[in-house]
C-alpha cells in the first residue's frame, strides 16, 4: 500500500479505545466511586435487595442499538452490584469460602487487565510465567514438598482437582492418554470421603471414567474420612474387578472445616500404590501460619495438592494452585504440538502443562499479596479468622447453642437451642434480615448452621450483630 494511503484507515473506535486524558479521568473517578461503594457495602445489608422483575425489564431496554456513555454505564453497574449480589466484601458475610478480596489482589487484577498478557507461553510472557513459577515453588516449599515439585495456577479448586485426576489416570495406565477409560482392565475407582466437595463427581464425569467411579467413603462420626472404611472399600472393589487409581483426602471440608487423617490416608495410598491427592482448597491457607500449619502435617506426602488462593488467601475469584511432586506427569497429561505457538518448552510453557490454553495472569494476585504482607502478614490474616470464629463460638455456647464440629480452622457448625426452631428456617430469617449471612448444612447426619470467617476486616461488633441475628426468635 502506498504510504499516503495509510492515513485512510478509520479512527479507532473511541467508545472502546478512548484517548489517554479520558482514560485517566475515568480511572480516577472510578477509583473514588468504588471506594465509596465499598464503604456503603460494609455498612449495608449482606443479602441482595434487587427487584429482579424490574431488573429484567431494565435489561430488556438494552437492545444495544444506541450507545450509552461509559461513565453512565459504570455508575449503573456499581449501583446494580450494590443491590444485586450477596456481598462477599461485607464483614458480616460468614458464608461459603468466598473472601473479601485483599487490596493487593485487586490491584493485580487491574494491572493484568491493562497489560492483558497471554500466559499460555513463556515466550509471550516470560516475566509473568516465571513469577507464577516462583510463587508455586514458594507454596510447595511451605508444604514441604520436594524442590522439584511443579505446578501452575488454575481457575479454581475444581480445575485443580480435575488436573490431579488426569495425572492419576495418566500414571495409572500408559494407555489412558490415547484410549481413555477403555485402557483399564475394569471400571476405575477414586476414593474420597462422603464429606468431600462434590465437584469430584463432575471431575470423574469430565475425565470420562463416569460418576460411579467416585467412592464416597464413610466418615468417623467427626467428619473425617474413616481409614478403615477406606481400606475396606478398596479391597472390596479390587475383589470385584474394579481398578482403584486415587485416594483424595480433604484438608478442610467444605461443610465443617475438618481435616481427614492425612498420614493414615497416605499410608493406605502407598500400600495400595494409588495416587494420593490432598484437596486443601480452603484449608491449605493454614500453611501461611506458623502456628496453624501443623494441622496439615502429612501434606508433604501428597502426590498432588490443591489450594485455592481465592478462598482463605483472599485473592479475587478464580485463582487456585495445583502442585505435584511428579512434574513430568503434567507434561505427559497435557502435551500438545503445534507450530503457531511462540514457544513450546515442555515443563515450562503453561499450555503444555495444564488444562487451559489461553490464560490470564492469575498468580500476580497472590504474588502481590505475599510480597506486600509476607508470610507473616498472610499468616496473621488466617489466624485472625480462626479467632473471629472462636469469639462467635464462645458467645453462642454461652447462649445454649451446641457445637457440632471440632475444626481447628475457621468454620463453626452449630445447633441452635430448640426454642429457635429448625435450622433452615432460622438461617432463612438471618439471611433475609440482611444483617448477616450464614449457611445451613448437614454434618454427621444433623442439620447445623455453618458459620465461616471469610472477611479479613470483621470486627467484634460484627460478631455481636451476627450473634444477635442468630438468636432472634421467629
Ligand atoms: C474442599 C473444596 N474443594 C474444592 C472446591 C471447589 O473449588 P472451586 O469452587 O474453586 O472450584 C471447594 C469449594 O468450596 C472446596 O471447599
Short mmCIF file of C-alpha atoms and ligand atoms in Angstrom, two decimals:
data_model
loop_
_atom_site.label_atom_id
_atom_site.label_comp_id
_atom_site.label_asym_id
_atom_site.label_seq_id
_atom_site.Cartn_x
_atom_site.Cartn_y
_atom_site.Cartn_z
CA UNK A 1 0.00 0.00 0.00
CA UNK A 2 1.45 3.47 -0.84
CA UNK A 3 2.44 5.42 2.35
CA UNK A 4 -0.14 8.22 1.97
CA UNK A 5 -2.98 5.69 1.82
CA UNK A 6 -2.25 4.62 5.41
CA UNK A 7 -3.96 7.77 6.59
CA UNK A 8 -7.18 6.43 5.15
CA UNK A 9 -7.55 3.95 7.98
CA UNK A 10 -10.64 4.68 10.02
CA UNK A 11 -10.08 6.07 13.52
CA UNK A 12 -10.03 3.58 16.38
CA UNK A 13 -13.50 3.21 17.88
CA UNK A 14 -13.43 5.95 20.52
CA UNK A 15 -16.01 4.30 22.78
CA UNK A 16 -13.74 1.25 23.01
CA UNK A 17 -10.36 2.97 22.91
CA UNK A 18 -10.77 6.47 24.32
CA UNK A 19 -7.88 8.93 24.45
CA UNK A 20 -5.42 8.99 27.32
CA UNK A 21 -6.91 12.04 29.05
CA UNK A 22 -10.35 10.45 29.04
CA UNK A 23 -8.97 7.17 30.43
CA UNK A 24 -7.14 8.91 33.25
CA UNK A 25 -10.25 10.88 34.10
CA UNK A 26 -12.50 7.80 34.14
CA UNK A 27 -9.93 5.77 36.10
CA UNK A 28 -9.67 8.38 38.84
CA UNK A 29 -13.40 8.84 39.02
CA UNK A 30 -13.98 5.06 39.07
CA UNK A 31 -11.40 4.51 41.82
CA UNK A 32 -13.20 7.00 44.06
CA UNK A 33 -16.64 5.62 43.25
CA UNK A 34 -15.53 2.06 44.02
CA UNK A 35 -14.10 3.02 47.39
CA UNK A 36 -17.29 4.87 48.29
CA UNK A 37 -19.35 1.85 47.18
CA UNK A 38 -17.15 -0.43 49.32
CA UNK A 39 -17.86 1.69 52.37
CA UNK A 40 -21.60 1.57 51.71
CA UNK A 41 -21.42 -2.21 51.25
CA UNK A 42 -19.59 -2.69 54.53
CA UNK A 43 -22.33 -0.84 56.39
CA UNK A 44 -25.28 -2.13 54.36
CA UNK A 45 -27.24 -5.37 54.03
CA UNK A 46 -25.39 -8.57 53.15
CA UNK A 47 -28.20 -10.10 51.07
CA UNK A 48 -29.30 -8.79 47.65
CA UNK A 49 -32.01 -6.14 47.66
CA UNK A 50 -32.64 -6.03 43.92
CA UNK A 51 -36.10 -6.45 42.42
CA UNK A 52 -35.30 -8.96 39.69
CA UNK A 53 -38.52 -8.33 37.76
CA UNK A 54 -37.60 -4.68 37.46
CA UNK A 55 -34.01 -5.58 36.62
CA UNK A 56 -35.03 -7.91 33.80
CA UNK A 57 -37.27 -5.19 32.38
CA UNK A 58 -34.35 -2.80 32.59
CA UNK A 59 -32.13 -5.26 30.74
CA UNK A 60 -34.75 -5.61 28.02
CA UNK A 61 -34.13 -1.95 27.21
CA UNK A 62 -30.52 -2.81 26.34
CA UNK A 63 -31.02 -3.67 22.70
CA UNK A 64 -27.52 -2.31 22.03
CA UNK A 65 -28.82 -0.23 19.14
CA UNK A 66 -28.00 3.06 20.85
CA UNK A 67 -24.58 3.52 22.52
CA UNK A 68 -24.63 4.95 26.02
CA UNK A 69 -21.89 6.95 27.73
CA UNK A 70 -19.37 4.75 29.57
CA UNK A 71 -19.49 6.77 32.80
CA UNK A 72 -23.26 6.42 32.93
CA UNK A 73 -22.88 2.67 32.44
CA UNK A 74 -20.17 2.36 35.10
CA UNK A 75 -22.34 4.22 37.61
CA UNK A 76 -25.28 1.98 36.69
CA UNK A 77 -23.15 -1.17 37.07
CA UNK A 78 -21.90 -0.19 40.52
CA UNK A 79 -25.45 0.57 41.66
CA UNK A 80 -26.75 -2.75 40.41
CA UNK A 81 -23.83 -4.62 42.01
CA UNK A 82 -24.63 -2.93 45.29
CA UNK A 83 -28.15 -4.29 45.07
CA UNK A 84 -27.71 -7.49 43.14
CA UNK A 85 -25.32 -9.84 44.92
CA UNK A 86 -24.63 -11.41 48.27
CA UNK A 87 -21.93 -9.00 49.42
CA UNK A 88 -18.75 -11.04 49.94
CA UNK A 89 -16.96 -7.86 50.99
CA UNK A 90 -19.39 -7.21 53.82
CA UNK A 91 -17.68 -8.17 57.12
CA UNK A 92 -20.89 -9.87 58.27
CA UNK A 93 -20.75 -12.36 55.41
CA UNK A 94 -19.99 -15.56 57.36
CA UNK A 95 -20.71 -17.68 54.35
CA UNK A 96 -19.18 -20.09 51.93
CA UNK A 97 -15.45 -19.81 51.32
CA UNK A 98 -15.72 -16.61 49.24
CA UNK A 99 -13.44 -13.94 50.66
CA UNK A 100 -13.45 -10.21 50.85
CA UNK A 101 -10.51 -9.84 48.46
CA UNK A 102 -7.28 -8.26 49.63
CA UNK A 103 -6.36 -4.90 48.14
CA UNK A 104 -3.09 -6.16 46.55
CA UNK A 105 -5.09 -8.86 44.76
CA UNK A 106 -7.50 -6.24 43.43
CA UNK A 107 -4.55 -4.16 42.21
CA UNK A 108 -3.18 -7.25 40.46
CA UNK A 109 -6.44 -7.65 38.56
CA UNK A 110 -6.25 -4.06 37.43
CA UNK A 111 -2.69 -4.48 36.17
CA UNK A 112 -3.44 -7.79 34.45
CA UNK A 113 -6.44 -6.17 32.79
CA UNK A 114 -4.35 -3.34 31.37
CA UNK A 115 -1.40 -5.39 30.10
CA UNK A 116 -3.54 -8.42 29.26
CA UNK A 117 -0.57 -10.79 29.00
CA UNK A 118 -1.12 -14.17 27.40
CA UNK A 119 0.26 -16.72 29.84
CA UNK A 120 -0.04 -19.72 27.55
CA UNK A 121 3.58 -19.38 26.52
CA UNK A 122 6.80 -18.36 28.20
CA UNK A 123 7.91 -16.55 25.06
CA UNK A 124 4.82 -14.33 25.09
CA UNK A 125 5.01 -13.65 28.81
CA UNK A 126 8.45 -14.51 30.18
CA UNK A 127 8.09 -12.38 33.31
CA UNK A 128 4.56 -13.49 34.32
CA UNK A 129 5.34 -17.17 33.66
CA UNK A 130 8.49 -17.04 35.78
CA UNK A 131 6.74 -15.06 38.50
CA UNK A 132 3.97 -17.66 38.74
CA UNK A 133 6.54 -20.48 38.89
CA UNK A 134 8.26 -18.65 41.72
CA UNK A 135 5.02 -18.37 43.72
CA UNK A 136 4.14 -22.03 43.10
CA UNK A 137 7.60 -23.07 44.33
CA UNK A 138 7.20 -20.92 47.43
CA UNK A 139 3.91 -22.64 48.27
CA UNK A 140 5.38 -26.07 47.52
CA UNK A 141 8.27 -25.34 49.89
CA UNK A 142 5.83 -24.22 52.57
CA UNK A 143 4.08 -27.60 52.15
CA UNK A 144 7.49 -29.31 52.45
CA UNK A 145 7.14 -30.88 49.02
CA UNK A 146 10.38 -31.74 47.18
CA UNK A 147 12.32 -28.94 45.47
CA UNK A 148 11.45 -30.28 42.02
CA UNK A 149 7.70 -30.19 42.67
CA UNK A 150 5.90 -28.24 39.97
CA UNK A 151 2.51 -26.81 39.27
CA UNK A 152 0.51 -23.91 37.99
CA UNK A 153 -2.31 -21.52 38.69
CA UNK A 154 -5.80 -22.72 37.81
CA UNK A 155 -9.22 -21.12 37.69
CA UNK A 156 -10.38 -22.85 40.85
CA UNK A 157 -10.29 -25.89 43.07
CA UNK A 158 -12.46 -27.79 40.62
CA UNK A 159 -9.99 -27.35 37.76
CA UNK A 160 -7.08 -28.16 40.03
CA UNK A 161 -8.73 -31.32 41.37
CA UNK A 162 -9.60 -32.36 37.82
CA UNK A 163 -5.95 -31.88 36.92
CA UNK A 164 -5.00 -34.21 39.77
CA UNK A 165 -7.38 -36.85 38.49
CA UNK A 166 -5.95 -36.64 34.96
CA UNK A 167 -2.42 -37.03 36.39
CA UNK A 168 -3.52 -40.02 38.46
CA UNK A 169 -5.14 -41.71 35.46
CA UNK A 170 -2.17 -40.94 33.24
CA UNK A 171 0.20 -42.54 35.71
CA UNK A 172 -2.10 -45.49 36.45
CA UNK A 173 -2.13 -46.70 32.84
CA UNK A 174 0.13 -45.79 29.94
CA UNK A 175 -2.83 -46.33 27.59
CA UNK A 176 -5.09 -43.76 29.25
CA UNK A 177 -3.77 -40.83 27.19
CA UNK A 178 -4.84 -42.44 23.92
CA UNK A 179 -7.64 -44.80 24.86
CA UNK A 180 -9.20 -43.13 27.89
CA UNK A 181 -11.11 -45.29 30.36
CA UNK A 182 -11.08 -48.19 27.87
CA UNK A 183 -7.40 -48.69 28.66
CA UNK A 184 -8.19 -50.06 32.13
CA UNK A 185 -8.93 -53.72 32.79
CA UNK A 186 -12.04 -52.81 34.78
CA UNK A 187 -14.04 -49.83 35.97
CA UNK A 188 -11.87 -47.11 37.52
CA UNK A 189 -12.37 -46.16 41.18
CA UNK A 190 -11.50 -42.95 43.04
CA UNK A 191 -11.82 -42.72 46.83
CA UNK A 192 -12.72 -39.71 48.88
CA UNK A 193 -14.87 -39.10 51.91
CA UNK A 194 -18.59 -38.51 51.76
CA UNK A 195 -17.86 -35.01 53.10
CA UNK A 196 -15.69 -34.16 50.08
CA UNK A 197 -16.51 -31.28 47.76
CA UNK A 198 -18.96 -32.84 45.41
CA UNK A 199 -17.37 -31.26 42.32
CA UNK A 200 -15.37 -34.54 42.31
CA UNK A 201 -18.41 -36.05 40.60
CA UNK A 202 -18.01 -33.55 37.78
CA UNK A 203 -14.28 -34.28 37.58
CA UNK A 204 -14.98 -38.01 37.18
CA UNK A 205 -17.59 -37.22 34.53
CA UNK A 206 -15.24 -34.91 32.60
CA UNK A 207 -12.36 -37.38 32.75
CA UNK A 208 -14.55 -40.00 31.10
CA UNK A 209 -14.42 -42.52 33.94
CA UNK A 210 -18.01 -41.81 34.90
CA UNK A 211 -19.58 -40.53 38.07
CA UNK A 212 -19.90 -44.04 39.51
CA UNK A 213 -16.09 -44.13 39.66
CA UNK A 214 -16.31 -41.98 42.77
CA UNK A 215 -16.48 -43.94 46.01
CA UNK A 216 -17.73 -41.82 48.90
CA UNK A 217 -16.10 -43.37 51.94
CA UNK A 218 -17.77 -43.19 55.35
CA UNK A 219 -16.63 -40.65 57.92
CA UNK A 220 -15.66 -41.35 61.51
CA UNK A 221 -18.57 -39.58 63.21
CA UNK A 222 -16.45 -36.42 63.41
CA UNK A 223 -16.48 -35.50 59.72
CA UNK A 224 -13.16 -37.13 58.76
CA UNK A 225 -12.58 -39.98 56.35
CA UNK A 226 -12.54 -43.31 58.20
CA UNK A 227 -9.26 -45.04 57.21
CA UNK A 228 -10.62 -48.48 57.97
CA UNK A 229 -13.63 -47.87 55.74
CA UNK A 230 -11.23 -46.65 53.04
CA UNK A 231 -9.15 -49.84 53.20
CA UNK A 232 -12.28 -51.99 53.09
CA UNK A 233 -13.74 -50.10 50.11
CA UNK A 234 -10.53 -50.55 48.12
CA UNK A 235 -10.35 -54.27 48.96
CA UNK A 236 -13.98 -54.78 48.03
CA UNK A 237 -13.55 -53.02 44.69
CA UNK A 238 -10.40 -54.95 43.83
CA UNK A 239 -12.26 -58.16 44.66
CA UNK A 240 -14.98 -57.14 42.18
CA UNK A 241 -12.53 -56.47 39.37
CA UNK A 242 -12.51 -52.68 39.61
CA UNK A 243 -9.31 -50.64 39.25
CA UNK A 244 -8.57 -48.23 42.13
CA UNK A 245 -6.43 -45.29 41.00
CA UNK A 246 -6.58 -42.49 43.53
CA UNK A 247 -7.20 -41.55 47.15
CA UNK A 248 -8.30 -37.98 47.86
CA UNK A 249 -8.06 -36.62 51.38
CA UNK A 250 -9.76 -33.32 52.11
CA UNK A 251 -7.88 -30.86 54.29
CA UNK A 252 -10.64 -28.51 55.33
CA UNK A 253 -14.00 -29.94 54.35
CA UNK A 254 -16.45 -27.53 52.79
CA UNK A 255 -19.19 -28.19 55.31
CA UNK A 256 -17.20 -28.33 58.52
CA UNK A 257 -13.54 -27.43 58.01
CA UNK A 258 -12.46 -30.94 59.07
CA UNK A 259 -9.13 -32.45 58.05
CA UNK A 260 -9.03 -36.09 57.01
CA UNK A 261 -6.27 -38.15 58.69
CA UNK A 262 -3.55 -37.18 56.23
CA UNK A 263 -0.91 -39.71 57.38
CA UNK A 264 -3.31 -42.65 57.60
CA UNK A 265 -4.63 -41.88 54.10
CA UNK A 266 -1.05 -41.53 52.83
CA UNK A 267 -0.18 -44.96 54.28
CA UNK A 268 -3.13 -46.56 52.54
CA UNK A 269 -2.38 -44.87 49.20
CA UNK A 270 1.25 -46.04 49.48
CA UNK A 271 0.30 -49.63 50.41
CA UNK A 272 -2.23 -49.79 47.60
CA UNK A 273 0.04 -47.98 45.11
CA UNK A 274 -2.54 -45.27 44.45
CA UNK A 275 -2.14 -41.60 43.61
CA UNK A 276 -2.56 -39.52 46.77
CA UNK A 277 -4.18 -36.12 46.30
CA UNK A 278 -4.93 -33.66 49.09
CA UNK A 279 -7.75 -31.28 48.39
CA UNK A 280 -6.72 -28.36 50.58
CA UNK A 281 -8.73 -25.89 48.53
CA UNK A 282 -9.68 -23.92 51.60
CA UNK A 283 -7.62 -25.36 54.48
CA UNK A 284 -4.31 -25.13 52.60
CA UNK A 285 -4.15 -21.48 53.61
CA UNK A 286 -3.17 -22.69 57.09
CA UNK A 287 0.30 -23.24 55.59
CA UNK A 288 0.77 -19.48 55.82
CA UNK A 289 0.55 -19.55 59.61
CA UNK A 290 3.44 -20.87 61.68
CA UNK A 291 1.00 -21.60 64.48
CA UNK A 292 -1.63 -23.41 62.40
CA UNK A 293 0.38 -25.17 59.70
CA UNK A 294 0.93 -28.21 61.91
CA UNK A 295 -2.74 -29.16 61.40
CA UNK A 296 -1.69 -30.00 57.84
CA UNK A 297 1.05 -32.36 58.93
CA UNK A 298 1.21 -35.11 56.29
CA UNK A 299 0.52 -32.78 53.34
CA UNK A 300 4.17 -33.29 52.34
CA UNK A 301 3.36 -36.90 51.47
CA UNK A 302 0.87 -36.00 48.74
CA UNK A 303 1.42 -36.74 45.08
CA UNK A 304 -0.52 -33.58 44.41
CA UNK A 305 -2.34 -30.82 46.23
CA UNK A 306 -4.97 -28.20 45.52
CA UNK A 307 -5.02 -24.84 47.25
CA UNK A 308 -7.47 -22.12 46.31
CA UNK A 309 -5.95 -18.69 46.76
CA UNK A 310 -9.41 -17.25 46.14
CA UNK A 311 -10.65 -18.76 49.35
CA UNK A 312 -8.76 -18.14 52.58
CA UNK A 313 -5.79 -16.42 50.95
CA UNK A 314 -8.23 -13.71 49.93
CA UNK A 315 -7.43 -13.19 46.27
CA UNK A 316 -10.12 -12.22 43.82
CA UNK A 317 -12.20 -15.01 42.29
CA UNK A 318 -10.77 -17.67 40.03
CA UNK A 319 -7.30 -18.31 41.47
CA UNK A 320 -6.19 -21.78 42.52
CA UNK A 321 -2.85 -23.55 42.72
CA UNK A 322 -2.15 -27.09 41.62
CA UNK A 323 1.13 -28.67 42.73
CA UNK A 324 2.54 -32.13 42.11
CA UNK A 325 5.76 -33.87 43.04
CA UNK A 326 5.68 -35.59 39.61
CA UNK A 327 6.33 -32.69 37.26
CA UNK A 328 6.81 -34.97 34.25
CA UNK A 329 3.23 -36.20 34.56
CA UNK A 330 1.89 -32.73 33.84
CA UNK A 331 3.81 -32.76 30.59
CA UNK A 332 2.53 -36.24 29.83
CA UNK A 333 -1.08 -35.38 30.55
CA UNK A 334 -1.22 -32.04 28.74
CA UNK A 335 1.33 -32.20 25.94
CA UNK A 336 0.34 -30.90 22.53
CA UNK A 337 2.20 -29.92 19.45
CA UNK A 338 1.60 -27.05 17.09
CA UNK A 339 3.70 -24.71 15.01
CA UNK A 340 1.88 -21.45 15.74
CA UNK A 341 2.81 -21.06 19.42
CA UNK A 342 5.70 -18.68 20.15
CA UNK A 343 7.39 -21.27 22.41
CA UNK A 344 6.94 -24.94 23.20
CA UNK A 345 9.14 -25.80 26.16
CA UNK A 346 7.97 -28.90 28.00
CA UNK A 347 7.82 -28.32 31.73
CA UNK A 348 7.79 -24.54 31.27
CA UNK A 349 5.09 -23.38 28.92
CA UNK A 350 1.77 -23.36 30.79
CA UNK A 351 -0.26 -24.50 27.78
CA UNK A 352 1.78 -27.73 27.76
CA UNK A 353 1.33 -28.34 31.50
CA UNK A 354 -2.27 -27.61 32.27
CA UNK A 355 -5.92 -27.83 31.26
CA UNK A 356 -6.07 -24.26 29.95
CA UNK A 357 -4.53 -22.84 26.80
CA UNK A 358 -5.06 -19.07 26.75
CA UNK A 359 -4.67 -17.97 30.33
CA UNK A 360 -4.93 -14.90 32.49
CA UNK A 361 -2.21 -13.66 34.82
CA UNK A 362 -3.72 -15.16 37.98
CA UNK A 363 -0.57 -15.62 40.05
CA UNK A 364 0.09 -11.90 40.32
CA UNK A 365 -2.75 -11.67 42.84
CA UNK A 366 -1.06 -13.98 45.30
CA UNK A 367 2.41 -12.67 44.49
CA UNK A 368 1.45 -9.08 45.36
CA UNK A 369 -0.37 -10.20 48.50
CA UNK A 370 2.59 -12.29 49.63
CA UNK A 371 5.17 -9.70 48.66
CA UNK A 372 3.41 -6.87 50.46
CA UNK A 373 2.27 -8.78 53.58
CA UNK A 374 4.91 -11.51 53.76
CA UNK A 375 4.14 -14.97 55.14
CA UNK A 376 3.76 -13.25 58.49
CA UNK A 377 1.00 -10.97 57.22
CA UNK A 378 -0.81 -13.72 55.37
CA UNK A 379 -0.47 -15.97 58.43
CA UNK A 380 -1.88 -13.23 60.66
CA UNK A 381 -4.87 -12.93 58.30
CA UNK A 382 -5.54 -16.67 58.58
CA UNK A 383 -5.10 -16.71 62.36
CA UNK A 384 -7.41 -13.72 62.73
CA UNK A 385 -10.24 -15.66 61.04
CA UNK A 386 -9.80 -18.52 63.48
CA UNK A 387 -10.03 -16.01 66.31
CA UNK A 388 -13.22 -14.49 64.88
CA UNK A 389 -14.82 -17.93 64.83
CA UNK A 390 -13.61 -18.61 68.38
CA UNK A 391 -15.40 -15.44 69.54
CA UNK A 392 -18.61 -16.48 67.76
CA UNK A 393 -18.32 -19.92 69.35
CA UNK A 394 -17.84 -18.55 72.89
CA UNK A 395 -20.88 -16.31 72.60
CA UNK A 396 -23.17 -18.94 71.09
CA UNK A 397 -22.18 -21.64 73.58
CA UNK A 398 -22.94 -19.15 76.35
CA UNK A 399 -26.43 -18.79 74.85
CA UNK A 400 -27.13 -22.51 74.82
CA UNK A 401 -26.03 -23.47 71.31
CA UNK A 402 -24.22 -26.79 70.71
CA UNK A 403 -21.01 -27.07 68.71
CA UNK A 404 -21.20 -29.96 66.22
CA UNK A 405 -17.70 -29.91 64.65
CA UNK A 406 -14.25 -29.77 66.19
CA UNK A 407 -12.42 -27.86 63.50
CA UNK A 408 -9.16 -26.16 64.37
CA UNK A 409 -9.85 -23.82 61.46
CA UNK A 410 -12.33 -21.04 60.81
CA UNK A 411 -15.58 -22.96 60.26
CA UNK A 412 -18.09 -23.46 63.02
CA UNK A 413 -21.07 -25.81 62.75
CA UNK A 414 -23.61 -25.19 65.46
CA UNK A 415 -27.02 -26.48 66.50
CA UNK A 416 -29.41 -23.86 67.90
CA UNK A 417 -31.36 -24.36 71.10
CA UNK A 418 -34.80 -25.87 70.42
CA UNK A 419 -36.71 -22.64 71.04
CA UNK A 420 -35.08 -21.03 67.98
CA UNK A 421 -36.76 -23.54 65.67
CA UNK A 422 -35.41 -25.63 62.79
CA UNK A 423 -32.03 -24.71 61.28
CA UNK A 424 -33.21 -23.94 57.76
CA UNK A 425 -35.90 -21.55 58.94
CA UNK A 426 -33.51 -19.87 61.31
CA UNK A 427 -30.92 -19.39 58.56
CA UNK A 428 -33.59 -18.00 56.25
CA UNK A 429 -34.58 -15.46 58.93
CA UNK A 430 -30.95 -14.36 59.38
CA UNK A 431 -30.25 -14.09 55.66
CA UNK A 432 -33.45 -12.21 54.82
CA UNK A 433 -32.79 -9.78 57.67
CA UNK A 434 -29.73 -8.68 55.69
CA UNK A 435 -27.78 -8.35 58.94
CA UNK A 436 -25.50 -11.33 58.38
CA UNK A 437 -25.08 -14.28 56.06
CA UNK A 438 -24.65 -17.89 57.20
CA UNK A 439 -25.47 -21.21 55.53
CA UNK A 440 -27.44 -24.28 56.54
CA UNK A 441 -25.73 -27.61 56.02
CA UNK A 442 -25.73 -31.17 57.35
CA UNK A 443 -22.88 -32.51 59.48
CA UNK A 444 -22.74 -36.16 60.53
CA UNK A 445 -26.48 -36.51 59.97
CA UNK A 446 -27.54 -33.33 61.80
CA UNK A 447 -28.77 -30.04 60.43
CA UNK A 448 -26.38 -27.30 61.52
CA UNK A 449 -25.79 -23.62 60.99
CA UNK A 450 -22.44 -23.19 59.23
CA UNK A 451 -20.52 -20.05 60.10
CA UNK A 452 -17.22 -19.32 58.38
CA UNK A 453 -14.98 -16.29 58.89
CA UNK A 454 -14.09 -15.20 55.37
CA UNK A 455 -13.59 -11.50 55.73
CA UNK A 456 -10.30 -10.07 56.96
CA UNK A 457 -11.95 -6.98 58.43
CA UNK A 458 -14.70 -8.47 60.59
CA UNK A 459 -14.89 -6.69 63.96
CA UNK A 460 -16.25 -7.71 67.36
CA UNK A 461 -19.31 -5.53 66.65
CA UNK A 462 -19.90 -7.60 63.53
CA UNK A 463 -19.65 -10.75 65.68
CA UNK A 464 -22.21 -9.28 68.08
CA UNK A 465 -24.56 -8.41 65.21
CA UNK A 466 -24.27 -11.97 63.89
CA UNK A 467 -24.94 -13.50 67.29
CA UNK A 468 -27.94 -11.22 67.87
CA UNK A 469 -29.35 -12.10 64.42
CA UNK A 470 -28.89 -15.82 65.10
CA UNK A 471 -30.71 -15.53 68.40
CA UNK A 472 -33.67 -13.62 67.02
CA UNK A 473 -36.82 -15.74 67.55
CA UNK A 474 -39.37 -16.18 64.75
C1 LIG B 1 -12.67 -28.62 49.69
C2 LIG B 1 -13.05 -27.98 48.39
N1 LIG B 1 -12.58 -28.49 47.23
C3 LIG B 1 -12.90 -27.97 46.04
C4 LIG B 1 -13.74 -26.88 45.95
C5 LIG B 1 -14.09 -26.34 44.60
O1 LIG B 1 -13.34 -25.19 44.40
P1 LIG B 1 -13.75 -24.08 43.33
O2 LIG B 1 -15.09 -23.57 43.78
O3 LIG B 1 -12.67 -23.07 43.47
O4 LIG B 1 -13.80 -24.71 42.01
C6 LIG B 1 -14.24 -26.30 47.12
C7 LIG B 1 -15.13 -25.13 47.06
O5 LIG B 1 -15.65 -24.68 48.04
C8 LIG B 1 -13.90 -26.87 48.36
O6 LIG B 1 -14.37 -26.38 49.51
#
